[in-house]
C-alpha cells in the first residue's frame, strides 16, 4: 500500500500543471517518513484544480515511525492580526494575574481565620511543690529555684529537668546567637534579662529619627527561648556565688518590692548588654517644637537646633547622617523654613579622621560627604565637660597648641565606648585577676578568668579576650622540657622545636596566627647571639613583641554574634562527650580545650551609612557609592535580621518612608517610650 502511495506521487509529478501543489504534498510525506511534521506554510497561489489528498496509512517498518499520520493539502488556518494577538495575550495575562491574586488573597483570609481560636477547654497542669515553695539556702539564705513553674508544661521540657543547668544572663547578640546554636535536648536552659526583647542595634540610629519604627527592630525573647525549649525570667542579675554556683537574681513583685532568690547553674554565660550608659536621649523633635515658639530668642533657637555627636565611630557617624537626612528631607514640610537655615550638626572625634577603623580612603570620602552636607566634623578634639546648654572640648590649633573651645548645644549623643555594669563590677571585685576597668577578662575559650574552670563564660560587650602569649611561655615549653628532662626556663630550642612551639601558640591563641607566618625570619631576628638556638629570654622577648601587636577585639555586634555561635557549638560538643567522660570518671582538667578549639574572631567587614550614601570595608575590598550602595547596605542588614517578622516590618517601614516620609513629626521620646511599653506588655 505504501508502494502504491509513492507511485501516485510519481504520476502526479509528471503533470507539470500540478507540480507546485504536489511538491508541497511530497515535502509533507518526507516529513512523515522522518517522524515529525513541521509547520510549513502552504503555497500562496491557489490553483483551480481540485484539491488532492494524500493518505499515508501504513508505512514500512524500516521507514515509518511507530505511529501513522494523515497528510492533507488543505490550506492552514490564516493567522490573526497583531491587534487581535495583543488583546488576546493581554486579557489572558490579566486574567491569570487576577486568578492568582484572588487565590493568594483567599488563602490569606483562610489562614487568618484559622488564627482565631476559641478553645475554652483546659486541663490540670502539673507543677512541682518545690517550684511553688522553693527551699532556702546559700550565703544569704534566699529561696533557691531548683525547679521552675513551667518545667512540666510539655513532655519535652519534663525530659530536660535532669540535664545540666545552663543559665544565660542577658538578651543581646551573643545570647541570641548562643540560643539559636544550642541543641534543644542537651541542657536545661534559663535566660535571665531585665528586658524581654532583643534589639537589632545596627539599625537603631534609623529608629531614633523615624526612618524605622522601633518595633521593627525588636524581637520577643520568649519566642527565641521557646525554640531551645528553655525558660525566661524577666529579672536582674545581682551577684554570683562562684564557689556554690548560685546566681542571685532580683525581681520586682506586684506590690513594687524587690524580691531576691538564687538560681543554681552548672554553666553560667554572661552576655550582658551595655546600653544603660548609651541610651539615645531623643529630644530632637522636642527642640524643634520649642524653637518654633514666639517667645524663643534667636540665640536660644540656635542653641536648641545645635546637635552634637561625641564619637566618630560607626554609631556616631550613622546617627549624624540619619539626623541630617531627617532634618533635610522632612523638616521643611511641616516646620517653619527658618529652622532649616539655623540647624547645625557637629561630630567630635578624638582621632585624625572619623571612622578611623576603616580604610583611610573611606574615611576621607565620609568626611567629604559630610562637608558637602554641611555637617561639621571636629577631629583631634576631646570632650572635657558636658554642661546643660554647652559642651567643652579641647582641640589643637594651627600652631599645634591645645586650646579649649565651647559649643552651644541643645542635644548631645554620647557614642565613644562602653562601660561596665554594676553586676560586672561586683564580679570583678570578687576575682583578683580581673584588673580591667572596662570589661571582664576571658581566656581564648571565653572562660571567665579567675572563675572555676569551665563553669562561667563571658561574651559580648561585657567581656574582652586576654591575649597574653608571653605569660604562657612556660606552658608552651613544658612538654619539650619534660622530654629532655630540663628546666623550661633553662632550655635552648632549635628551629625545629621553635616550629612546634609556634604550633602550640597558634592553637592556644588563634588571633596570633597572622603574626607567626614567617617563622624562619622571626627565629633569625631574635637569635641575638647567632647560636642557632633561642634561649628562654630570647623566646620571651619574641612573644612579648607578638603580644604588643595583638589588639583587643572590637565591641561590636559582629564579634558578640561570633562568640555566641562559637560557645553554642562548644557546649554541644561538651554535651556529646559528657556520657563518655562520666563513664570514665573524667571530671577534671581542661575539658574545653579537649573538646573544642579556641575562639578565633574573623572580621567579616564593616559598613556604614553616611547620608544617602554608604561605605564598605570588606577585608581589603573597599568601595563607596550613592543610592545603590545604600540599597546594598539595607540588603545586608535586612538579611541579618533575626526573624521573618522583623524583615517584613523593615520592608514596610522603608516603603512607608518612600511614600509618606518619616511619619508624623511628633515628640519622638514619648513615641519610643510608648512603643517600648507596648512591646513589653505584649511579650
Short mmCIF file of C-alpha atoms in Angstrom, two decimals, residues 314-529:
data_model
loop_
_atom_site.label_atom_id
_atom_site.label_comp_id
_atom_site.label_asym_id
_atom_site.label_seq_id
_atom_site.Cartn_x
_atom_site.Cartn_y
_atom_site.Cartn_z
CA UNK A 314 30.09 53.90 63.03
CA UNK A 315 27.30 54.59 65.56
CA UNK A 316 28.01 58.31 65.82
CA UNK A 317 28.51 58.76 62.08
CA UNK A 318 25.34 56.86 61.16
CA UNK A 319 23.29 58.79 63.71
CA UNK A 320 24.62 62.12 62.39
CA UNK A 321 23.77 61.04 58.82
CA UNK A 322 20.27 59.84 59.74
CA UNK A 323 19.65 63.03 61.72
CA UNK A 324 20.72 65.23 58.82
CA UNK A 325 18.56 63.26 56.38
CA UNK A 326 15.51 63.69 58.61
CA UNK A 327 16.11 67.40 59.07
CA UNK A 328 16.88 67.97 55.40
CA UNK A 329 14.11 65.86 53.82
CA UNK A 330 11.16 66.06 56.23
CA UNK A 331 11.63 69.20 58.30
CA UNK A 332 10.55 71.71 55.64
CA UNK A 333 7.17 70.03 55.14
CA UNK A 334 5.62 70.98 58.48
CA UNK A 335 8.05 73.27 60.33
CA UNK A 336 8.93 76.90 59.55
CA UNK A 337 11.71 77.24 56.98
CA UNK A 338 13.80 79.40 59.29
CA UNK A 339 14.54 76.31 61.34
CA UNK A 340 16.25 74.65 58.40
CA UNK A 341 18.61 77.60 57.99
CA UNK A 342 19.69 77.61 61.65
CA UNK A 343 20.14 73.86 62.22
CA UNK A 344 23.70 72.62 62.76
CA UNK A 345 25.07 69.11 63.26
CA UNK A 346 28.55 68.59 64.79
CA UNK A 347 30.66 65.43 65.16
CA UNK A 348 33.52 65.49 67.70
CA UNK A 349 36.23 62.89 67.05
CA UNK A 350 39.38 62.35 69.12
CA UNK A 351 41.35 60.84 66.19
CA UNK A 352 42.55 62.42 62.97
CA UNK A 353 39.64 61.02 60.93
CA UNK A 354 36.15 59.77 61.55
CA UNK A 355 35.65 56.03 61.04
CA UNK A 356 39.34 55.56 61.86
CA UNK A 357 38.97 51.74 61.90
CA UNK A 358 38.04 51.81 58.20
CA UNK A 359 40.35 52.27 55.25
CA UNK A 360 41.69 55.82 55.10
CA UNK A 361 40.18 56.43 51.66
CA UNK A 362 36.73 55.58 53.02
CA UNK A 363 37.23 57.90 56.00
CA UNK A 364 38.18 60.75 53.69
CA UNK A 365 35.17 60.01 51.47
CA UNK A 366 32.88 60.17 54.54
CA UNK A 367 34.41 63.48 55.62
CA UNK A 368 33.94 64.92 52.13
CA UNK A 369 30.34 63.74 52.11
CA UNK A 370 29.72 65.38 55.46
CA UNK A 371 31.37 68.59 54.27
CA UNK A 372 29.06 68.61 51.25
CA UNK A 373 26.04 68.21 53.54
CA UNK A 374 27.37 70.92 55.91
CA UNK A 375 27.90 68.54 58.84
CA UNK A 376 30.72 69.97 60.97
CA UNK A 377 33.45 67.39 61.71
CA UNK A 378 35.84 68.34 64.54
CA UNK A 379 38.84 65.97 64.52
CA UNK A 380 41.66 65.72 67.07
CA UNK A 381 39.23 67.00 69.68
CA UNK A 382 38.45 65.59 73.12
CA UNK A 383 35.37 66.36 75.18
CA UNK A 384 36.26 67.78 78.59
CA UNK A 385 32.84 68.57 80.04
CA UNK A 386 29.19 68.37 79.05
CA UNK A 387 27.06 71.08 80.59
CA UNK A 388 23.35 71.69 80.38
CA UNK A 389 23.48 74.06 77.42
CA UNK A 390 27.01 73.66 76.04
CA UNK A 391 29.86 71.22 75.58
CA UNK A 392 33.51 71.99 76.33
CA UNK A 393 36.24 70.29 74.32
CA UNK A 394 39.96 70.68 73.66
CA UNK A 395 41.47 70.79 70.17
CA UNK A 396 44.80 71.53 68.57
CA UNK A 397 45.01 74.83 66.75
CA UNK A 398 47.08 75.63 63.64
CA UNK A 399 50.21 76.08 65.77
CA UNK A 400 49.80 72.67 67.39
CA UNK A 401 48.81 74.09 70.76
CA UNK A 402 45.87 72.63 72.66
CA UNK A 403 43.09 75.14 73.25
CA UNK A 404 39.74 74.76 74.98
CA UNK A 405 36.62 75.56 72.98
CA UNK A 406 32.92 75.52 73.74
CA UNK A 407 29.96 74.68 71.56
CA UNK A 408 26.33 75.58 72.38
CA UNK A 409 24.14 72.53 72.08
CA UNK A 410 20.56 71.52 72.58
CA UNK A 411 21.17 67.80 72.16
CA UNK A 412 24.22 65.57 72.70
CA UNK A 413 24.65 61.93 71.74
CA UNK A 414 27.48 60.12 73.53
CA UNK A 415 28.87 57.20 71.49
CA UNK A 416 32.50 56.88 72.50
CA UNK A 417 32.61 53.41 74.03
CA UNK A 418 31.22 51.01 76.61
CA UNK A 419 31.33 50.83 80.39
CA UNK A 420 30.85 48.05 82.91
CA UNK A 421 27.52 47.44 84.58
CA UNK A 422 27.23 47.25 88.36
CA UNK A 423 26.77 43.48 88.12
CA UNK A 424 30.04 43.06 86.21
CA UNK A 425 31.84 45.36 88.66
CA UNK A 426 30.74 43.16 91.57
CA UNK A 427 32.07 40.08 89.79
CA UNK A 428 35.41 41.78 89.05
CA UNK A 429 35.77 42.81 92.71
CA UNK A 430 35.46 39.17 93.79
CA UNK A 431 38.24 37.95 91.47
CA UNK A 432 41.76 39.27 91.99
CA UNK A 433 42.92 38.65 88.42
CA UNK A 434 40.16 40.84 86.99
CA UNK A 435 42.02 44.16 86.63
CA UNK A 436 40.38 45.59 83.51
CA UNK A 437 38.14 48.55 84.39
CA UNK A 438 36.05 48.37 81.21
CA UNK A 439 35.27 44.67 80.72
CA UNK A 440 35.57 41.20 82.22
CA UNK A 441 38.67 39.35 81.02
CA UNK A 442 38.34 35.87 79.50
CA UNK A 443 40.77 33.38 78.02
CA UNK A 444 40.64 32.27 74.41
CA UNK A 445 37.96 29.70 75.28
CA UNK A 446 35.77 32.60 76.56
CA UNK A 447 36.03 31.32 80.15
CA UNK A 448 35.99 33.97 82.85
CA UNK A 449 39.49 34.42 84.25
CA UNK A 450 39.65 33.52 87.94
CA UNK A 451 36.39 31.55 88.00
CA UNK A 452 36.27 27.75 88.43
CA UNK A 453 37.46 26.25 85.16
CA UNK A 454 34.64 25.62 82.68
CA UNK A 455 31.81 26.99 84.83
CA UNK A 456 31.48 30.69 83.85
CA UNK A 457 31.77 32.18 80.36
CA UNK A 458 31.53 35.81 79.21
CA UNK A 459 30.65 37.02 75.71
CA UNK A 460 29.68 40.28 74.03
CA UNK A 461 30.28 43.85 75.16
CA UNK A 462 30.82 42.92 78.82
CA UNK A 463 33.96 40.89 78.06
CA UNK A 464 37.36 41.12 76.43
CA UNK A 465 39.61 38.24 75.34
CA UNK A 466 43.01 38.25 77.02
CA UNK A 467 45.87 37.54 74.59
CA UNK A 468 48.89 37.35 76.91
CA UNK A 469 51.02 34.97 74.86
CA UNK A 470 54.28 35.65 76.72
CA UNK A 471 52.75 34.76 80.09
CA UNK A 472 52.15 31.21 78.85
CA UNK A 473 55.70 30.60 77.69
CA UNK A 474 56.44 28.06 80.43
CA UNK A 475 53.26 26.20 79.48
CA UNK A 476 54.40 26.01 75.84
CA UNK A 477 57.87 24.72 76.81
CA UNK A 478 56.68 22.23 79.43
CA UNK A 479 56.32 19.28 77.06
CA UNK A 480 59.73 19.84 75.47
CA UNK A 481 61.33 20.25 78.87
CA UNK A 482 59.75 17.02 80.12
CA UNK A 483 61.12 15.10 77.12
CA UNK A 484 64.65 16.42 77.70
CA UNK A 485 64.50 16.35 81.48
CA UNK A 486 65.37 20.05 81.76
CA UNK A 487 64.01 23.14 83.41
CA UNK A 488 61.77 25.09 80.93
CA UNK A 489 63.43 28.36 81.90
CA UNK A 490 66.91 26.99 81.11
CA UNK A 491 66.17 25.45 77.73
CA UNK A 492 67.66 26.33 74.35
CA UNK A 493 65.35 25.39 71.48
CA UNK A 494 66.30 24.74 67.87
CA UNK A 495 64.39 25.90 64.81
CA UNK A 496 62.52 22.58 64.60
CA UNK A 497 61.48 22.90 68.24
CA UNK A 498 60.53 26.54 67.63
CA UNK A 499 58.10 25.37 64.94
CA UNK A 500 56.47 23.03 67.47
CA UNK A 501 56.17 25.88 69.98
CA UNK A 502 54.66 28.12 67.29
CA UNK A 503 52.01 25.49 66.54
CA UNK A 504 51.08 25.39 70.24
CA UNK A 505 50.86 29.19 70.30
CA UNK A 506 48.56 29.22 67.26
CA UNK A 507 46.34 26.58 68.80
CA UNK A 508 46.08 28.39 72.13
CA UNK A 509 45.91 31.93 70.68
CA UNK A 510 44.37 31.81 67.18
CA UNK A 511 44.50 35.62 66.86
CA UNK A 512 48.32 35.41 66.89
CA UNK A 513 48.41 33.23 63.76
CA UNK A 514 48.75 36.23 61.48
CA UNK A 515 51.95 37.27 63.24
CA UNK A 516 53.56 33.80 63.06
CA UNK A 517 53.64 33.28 59.32
CA UNK A 518 57.40 33.65 58.67
CA UNK A 519 58.84 31.52 61.46
CA UNK A 520 62.30 31.49 59.89
CA UNK A 521 62.58 35.29 59.89
CA UNK A 522 61.37 35.53 63.48
CA UNK A 523 63.87 32.89 64.58
CA UNK A 524 66.72 34.65 62.82
CA UNK A 525 65.67 38.08 64.11
CA UNK A 526 65.62 37.10 67.81
CA UNK A 527 68.64 34.78 67.77
CA UNK A 528 70.85 37.56 69.11
CA UNK A 529 73.99 35.50 69.69
#
